Short mmCIF file of C-alpha atoms in Angstrom, two decimals:
data_model
loop_
_atom_site.label_atom_id
_atom_site.label_comp_id
_atom_site.label_asym_id
_atom_site.label_seq_id
_atom_site.Cartn_x
_atom_site.Cartn_y
_atom_site.Cartn_z
CA MET A 308 -20.12 -17.39 56.33
CA THR A 309 -21.57 -20.91 56.25
CA ILE A 310 -19.80 -23.88 54.70
CA MET A 311 -22.28 -23.95 51.81
CA GLU A 312 -21.71 -20.26 51.03
CA ARG A 313 -17.97 -20.69 51.13
CA LEU A 314 -18.10 -23.70 48.87
CA LEU A 315 -20.40 -21.86 46.51
CA THR A 316 -18.03 -18.89 46.40
CA ARG A 317 -15.05 -21.13 45.79
CA LYS A 318 -16.77 -22.96 42.93
CA ILE A 319 -17.71 -19.71 41.24
CA CYS A 320 -14.20 -18.28 41.52
CA ALA A 321 -12.38 -21.48 40.61
CA VAL A 322 -14.48 -22.61 37.65
CA TRP A 323 -16.59 -19.88 36.10
CA MET A 324 -14.63 -16.69 36.60
CA PRO A 325 -11.49 -17.91 34.76
CA ARG A 326 -13.63 -19.02 31.83
CA VAL A 327 -15.45 -15.71 31.58
CA PHE A 328 -12.19 -13.78 31.91
CA SER A 329 -10.51 -15.94 29.25
CA CYS A 330 -13.33 -15.44 26.72
CA SER A 331 -13.59 -11.68 27.09
CA ARG A 332 -10.12 -10.48 28.05
CA ASN A 333 -9.59 -8.88 24.62
CA VAL A 334 -12.65 -6.66 24.67
CA SER A 335 -12.96 -5.52 28.28
CA ARG A 336 -11.04 -4.87 31.45
CA PHE A 337 -12.01 -7.53 33.93
CA HIS A 338 -8.91 -6.89 35.97
CA ASP A 339 -10.80 -3.91 37.42
CA CYS A 340 -13.22 -6.27 39.07
CA VAL A 341 -12.77 -6.94 42.76
CA ARG A 342 -10.96 -10.19 43.27
CA ILE A 343 -12.59 -12.65 45.63
CA LYS A 344 -10.24 -14.50 47.91
CA LEU A 345 -10.45 -18.23 47.56
CA PRO A 346 -11.25 -20.08 50.74
CA GLN A 347 -8.67 -22.44 52.10
CA GLN A 348 -11.09 -25.31 52.45
CA THR A 349 -10.97 -27.68 49.49
CA SER A 350 -13.23 -30.51 50.64
CA TYR A 351 -16.56 -31.15 48.90
CA PRO A 352 -19.75 -32.14 50.66
CA GLN A 353 -21.54 -35.31 49.79
CA ASN A 354 -24.47 -33.48 48.19
CA ALA A 355 -22.39 -32.09 45.27
CA GLY A 356 -25.34 -32.50 42.86
CA LEU A 357 -27.36 -29.91 44.77
CA LEU A 358 -24.41 -27.50 44.68
CA HIS A 359 -24.12 -27.97 40.89
CA ARG A 360 -27.78 -27.10 40.43
CA LYS A 361 -27.33 -24.01 42.55
CA LEU A 362 -24.41 -22.92 40.40
CA GLN A 363 -26.47 -23.30 37.23
CA LYS A 364 -29.02 -20.86 38.62
CA ILE A 365 -26.49 -18.32 39.83
CA SER A 366 -24.04 -18.25 36.90
CA PRO A 367 -26.40 -16.65 34.30
CA THR A 368 -27.15 -13.88 36.77
CA MET A 369 -23.50 -13.13 37.23
CA LEU A 370 -22.89 -13.23 33.48
CA ARG A 371 -25.70 -10.76 32.87
CA GLY A 372 -24.09 -8.43 35.37
CA LEU A 373 -20.79 -8.70 33.54
CA GLN A 374 -22.54 -8.01 30.23
CA GLU A 375 -24.08 -4.85 31.65
CA LYS A 376 -20.63 -3.71 32.69
CA LEU A 377 -19.29 -4.41 29.21
CA ARG A 378 -22.01 -2.27 27.65
CA LYS A 379 -20.99 0.66 29.82
CA GLU A 380 -17.33 0.32 28.79
CA LYS A 381 -16.42 2.76 26.01
CA THR A 382 -14.57 0.28 23.82
CA MET A 383 -14.58 -0.07 20.02
CA SER A 384 -17.38 -2.27 18.76
CA TRP A 385 -16.78 -5.20 16.46
CA LYS A 386 -18.61 -3.38 13.66
CA GLY A 387 -16.34 -0.36 13.96
CA PHE A 388 -13.27 -2.57 14.01
CA ALA A 389 -14.48 -4.45 10.92
CA VAL A 390 -15.15 -1.21 9.01
CA LEU A 391 -11.71 0.14 9.91
CA THR A 392 -10.06 -3.11 8.82
CA ILE A 393 -11.88 -3.14 5.47
CA PHE A 394 -11.02 0.52 4.83
CA CYS A 395 -7.32 -0.02 5.55
CA SER A 396 -7.28 -3.14 3.38
CA CYS A 397 -8.87 -1.31 0.45
CA LEU A 398 -6.44 1.59 0.84
CA TYR A 399 -3.47 -0.76 0.84
CA ALA A 400 -4.79 -2.70 -2.17
CA ALA A 401 -5.28 0.55 -4.12
CA TYR A 402 -1.74 1.65 -3.31
CA GLU A 403 -0.32 -1.71 -4.40
CA TYR A 404 -2.28 -1.58 -7.68
CA VAL A 405 -1.14 1.95 -8.55
CA ASP A 406 2.45 1.14 -7.65
CA LYS A 407 2.39 -2.06 -9.71
CA GLU A 408 0.92 -0.30 -12.75
CA ARG A 409 3.52 2.45 -12.48
CA LEU A 410 6.32 -0.10 -12.30
CA LYS A 411 4.85 -2.00 -15.23
CA GLU A 412 4.74 1.17 -17.29
CA LYS A 413 8.38 1.90 -16.50
CA MET A 414 9.46 -1.62 -17.37
CA ARG A 415 7.49 -1.52 -20.59
CA ALA A 416 9.11 1.79 -21.51
CA LYS A 417 12.59 0.60 -20.62
CA PHE A 418 12.58 -2.83 -22.21
CA GLY A 419 10.01 -2.42 -24.96
CA ASN A 420 6.74 -4.11 -25.87
CA VAL A 421 6.70 -7.85 -26.34
CA GLY A 422 4.39 -9.16 -29.02
CA SER A 423 3.22 -5.70 -30.12
CA PRO A 424 1.61 -5.42 -33.57
CA VAL A 425 3.47 -4.07 -36.57
CA ILE A 426 2.69 -0.35 -36.69
CA GLY A 427 4.02 2.24 -39.09
CA GLY A 428 5.89 2.02 -42.36
CA SER A 429 6.57 4.12 -45.42
CA TRP A 430 4.01 6.78 -46.40
CA THR A 431 3.65 9.85 -48.64
CA LEU A 432 1.44 12.86 -47.79
CA THR A 433 1.22 16.63 -48.31
CA ASP A 434 1.79 19.12 -45.49
CA HIS A 435 -0.21 22.29 -44.78
CA ASN A 436 2.29 24.33 -46.79
CA GLY A 437 1.71 22.27 -49.93
CA HIS A 438 5.00 20.36 -49.77
CA VAL A 439 5.11 16.62 -50.38
CA ARG A 440 6.39 14.76 -47.34
CA THR A 441 7.43 11.16 -46.77
CA ASP A 442 8.49 9.20 -43.71
CA LYS A 443 12.10 9.46 -44.94
CA ASP A 444 12.03 13.23 -44.35
CA PHE A 445 11.81 12.69 -40.59
CA LEU A 446 14.55 10.13 -40.08
CA GLY A 447 16.77 11.26 -37.23
CA LYS A 448 13.85 12.86 -35.35
CA TRP A 449 11.46 11.62 -32.73
CA LEU A 450 7.87 11.86 -33.93
CA LEU A 451 4.52 12.10 -32.17
CA ILE A 452 1.83 11.31 -34.73
CA TYR A 453 -1.79 12.07 -33.91
CA PHE A 454 -4.82 11.32 -36.13
CA GLY A 455 -7.75 13.72 -35.75
CA PHE A 456 -9.88 16.41 -37.38
CA THR A 457 -10.09 20.16 -36.95
CA HIS A 458 -13.85 20.25 -36.28
CA CYS A 459 -13.51 18.07 -33.19
CA PRO A 460 -15.28 19.87 -30.32
CA ASP A 461 -13.25 18.69 -27.31
CA ILE A 462 -10.98 15.63 -27.44
CA CYS A 463 -8.68 16.64 -30.31
CA PRO A 464 -8.03 20.15 -28.92
CA ASP A 465 -7.23 18.69 -25.52
CA GLU A 466 -4.84 16.15 -27.02
CA LEU A 467 -3.08 18.69 -29.23
CA GLU A 468 -2.68 21.01 -26.27
CA LYS A 469 -1.13 18.16 -24.27
CA LEU A 470 1.19 17.29 -27.16
CA ALA A 471 2.24 20.93 -27.45
CA LYS A 472 3.31 20.90 -23.79
CA VAL A 473 5.19 17.63 -24.25
CA VAL A 474 7.03 19.02 -27.28
CA GLU A 475 7.83 22.24 -25.45
CA HIS A 476 9.26 20.24 -22.53
CA PHE A 477 11.77 18.41 -24.74
CA ASN A 478 12.50 21.03 -27.40
CA SER A 479 13.18 23.78 -24.86
CA LYS A 480 16.24 21.90 -23.61
CA THR A 481 19.57 22.88 -25.15
CA ASP A 482 20.85 19.31 -25.03
CA GLY A 483 18.87 16.18 -25.67
CA PRO A 484 16.71 14.87 -28.51
CA LYS A 485 13.92 16.91 -30.08
CA ILE A 486 10.39 15.88 -31.00
CA LYS A 487 8.36 16.76 -34.07
CA PRO A 488 4.56 16.63 -33.61
CA ILE A 489 2.52 15.60 -36.66
CA PHE A 490 -1.22 15.96 -37.12
CA VAL A 491 -2.79 13.67 -39.76
CA THR A 492 -6.35 14.46 -40.74
CA ILE A 493 -9.09 11.86 -40.86
CA ASP A 494 -11.51 14.36 -42.40
CA PRO A 495 -9.84 15.54 -45.64
CA GLU A 496 -13.11 16.89 -47.02
CA ARG A 497 -13.21 19.73 -44.51
CA ASP A 498 -9.55 19.81 -43.41
CA THR A 499 -7.93 21.77 -46.22
CA GLN A 500 -4.32 22.92 -46.04
CA GLU A 501 -5.33 26.44 -45.00
CA VAL A 502 -7.72 25.20 -42.32
CA MET A 503 -5.18 22.79 -40.83
CA LYS A 504 -2.39 25.38 -40.84
CA LYS A 505 -4.50 27.88 -38.92
CA TYR A 506 -5.76 25.20 -36.57
CA CYS A 507 -2.32 23.84 -35.65
CA LEU A 508 -0.84 27.30 -35.10
CA GLU A 509 -3.33 27.77 -32.27
CA PHE A 510 -1.44 25.13 -30.29
CA SER A 511 2.18 25.32 -31.42
CA SER A 512 4.24 26.41 -34.40
CA GLU A 513 6.02 23.04 -34.15
CA PHE A 514 3.00 21.16 -35.48
CA LEU A 515 3.00 19.88 -39.02
CA ALA A 516 -0.41 18.96 -40.46
CA LEU A 517 -0.63 16.34 -43.21
CA THR A 518 -3.31 15.41 -45.72
CA GLY A 519 -3.36 13.65 -49.08
CA THR A 520 -5.36 11.73 -51.60
CA LYS A 521 -7.81 9.05 -50.53
CA GLU A 522 -5.35 6.32 -51.49
CA GLN A 523 -2.50 7.94 -49.57
CA LEU A 524 -4.60 8.47 -46.45
CA ASP A 525 -6.09 4.99 -46.55
CA ASP A 526 -2.56 3.60 -46.76
CA ILE A 527 -1.33 5.39 -43.61
CA TYR A 528 -4.58 4.61 -41.75
CA LYS A 529 -4.04 0.94 -42.44
CA LYS A 530 -0.38 0.96 -41.41
CA PHE A 531 -1.14 2.69 -38.11
CA HIS A 532 -4.34 0.69 -37.46
CA VAL A 533 -6.45 3.84 -37.24
CA PHE A 534 -10.23 3.41 -37.39
CA PHE A 535 -12.93 6.07 -37.60
CA TYR A 536 -16.62 6.47 -38.34
CA TYR A 537 -18.43 9.49 -39.78
CA GLY A 538 -21.58 10.53 -37.94
CA ASP A 539 -24.81 11.77 -39.47
CA LYS A 540 -24.92 15.33 -40.74
CA ASP A 541 -27.10 17.89 -38.98
CA GLU A 542 -29.17 20.73 -40.50
CA THR A 543 -26.04 22.81 -41.19
CA GLY A 544 -24.17 19.91 -42.78
CA ASP A 545 -21.85 19.52 -39.80
CA TYR A 546 -20.95 16.07 -38.49
CA LEU A 547 -18.67 14.40 -35.96
CA VAL A 548 -16.11 11.64 -36.47
CA ASP A 549 -15.55 8.86 -33.96
CA HIS A 550 -11.93 7.78 -34.28
CA THR A 551 -9.00 6.05 -32.62
CA LEU A 552 -7.72 8.23 -29.80
CA LEU A 553 -4.05 7.34 -29.86
CA THR A 554 -0.79 9.23 -30.28
CA PHE A 555 2.05 7.18 -31.76
CA LEU A 556 5.68 7.61 -30.74
CA MET A 557 8.26 6.91 -33.47
CA THR A 558 12.02 6.68 -32.97
CA PRO A 559 14.56 8.56 -35.12
CA LYS A 560 14.86 5.34 -37.14
CA GLY A 561 11.17 5.49 -37.99
CA VAL A 562 10.26 2.57 -35.72
CA TYR A 563 7.13 2.53 -33.61
CA VAL A 564 7.88 2.08 -29.89
CA ASP A 565 4.78 3.17 -28.01
CA HIS A 566 1.39 4.85 -28.11
CA PHE A 567 -0.56 7.00 -25.67
CA SER A 568 -4.31 7.20 -25.20
CA ASN A 569 -6.16 10.36 -24.22
CA ARG A 570 -6.32 9.07 -20.63
CA VAL A 571 -2.53 9.20 -20.19
CA SER A 572 -1.54 12.24 -18.15
CA LEU A 573 1.01 14.81 -19.26
CA ASP A 574 3.55 13.80 -16.60
CA SER A 575 3.24 10.10 -17.41
CA MET A 576 3.69 10.81 -21.09
CA ILE A 577 6.84 12.87 -20.50
CA GLU A 578 8.27 10.25 -18.16
CA ASN A 579 7.59 7.43 -20.61
CA ILE A 580 9.10 9.28 -23.56
CA SER A 581 12.16 10.14 -21.47
CA LEU A 582 12.70 6.47 -20.67
CA ARG A 583 12.33 5.60 -24.33
CA MET A 584 14.89 8.20 -25.32
CA GLU A 585 17.29 7.01 -22.62
CA LYS A 586 16.99 3.43 -23.83
CA ASP A 587 17.51 4.46 -27.45
CA ASN A 588 20.53 6.65 -26.68
CA PRO A 589 22.02 5.77 -23.26
CA LYS A 590 24.53 8.19 -21.80
CA LYS A 591 28.09 7.07 -21.94
CA SER A 592 29.71 6.72 -18.56
#
């Protein structure tokens, strides 16, 4: 090997190879490459400029060879790594959001609502058996009050079925507070006492349906902030009613503590009511 070749080899190994290895050590395995022994001679010739020009011509060729080797390596691409990172980040963010909302719901159930509107109050209505009922008749009982109509095609039946399961969960226990479910009509023209009685019995015998005069119903609608809108009648005279889809939870003292939309699951509803009951009547140690 001539002096020029040895110097050229030394320059490549001493200058360029460490740089290439440092830039790409995380994505390839350069340690598999054959190491070139450095020559012992360390002196430079006088024509170093010519050697530098030679190195500029040779280095791109060597780098292209290294790039070809990298392409053959079966390593994860940057695109695959980025997709995996984004997927894991989204999964973790979703878990954090669900966990935070669940904790928020528990805290809200345990410590109450801050700044909630005034809901509920005294009212007088008539049940499906023709008996006059007031809010005072239900003091000492937990109430679930739902506003709907018997001709509802889907949402009201689903909600009443869910309420029936909630009531069965609590009332089937020998110890512990009981719940009374109440159905208040928003369509008194079609929801007569006989119709409501038959309708509620399809879900549970625990249900008590209430109706009343226009003044009495308007009064309870206003106190519970219930809104509804009658749709246009069809050829048969039938119509739908868009209304507030909320179920109100009242304590045995007749105080509103929470409400549940139709999107709240059965398990979440039972868990929330249990926390409310525990807060209202904590067990003595």
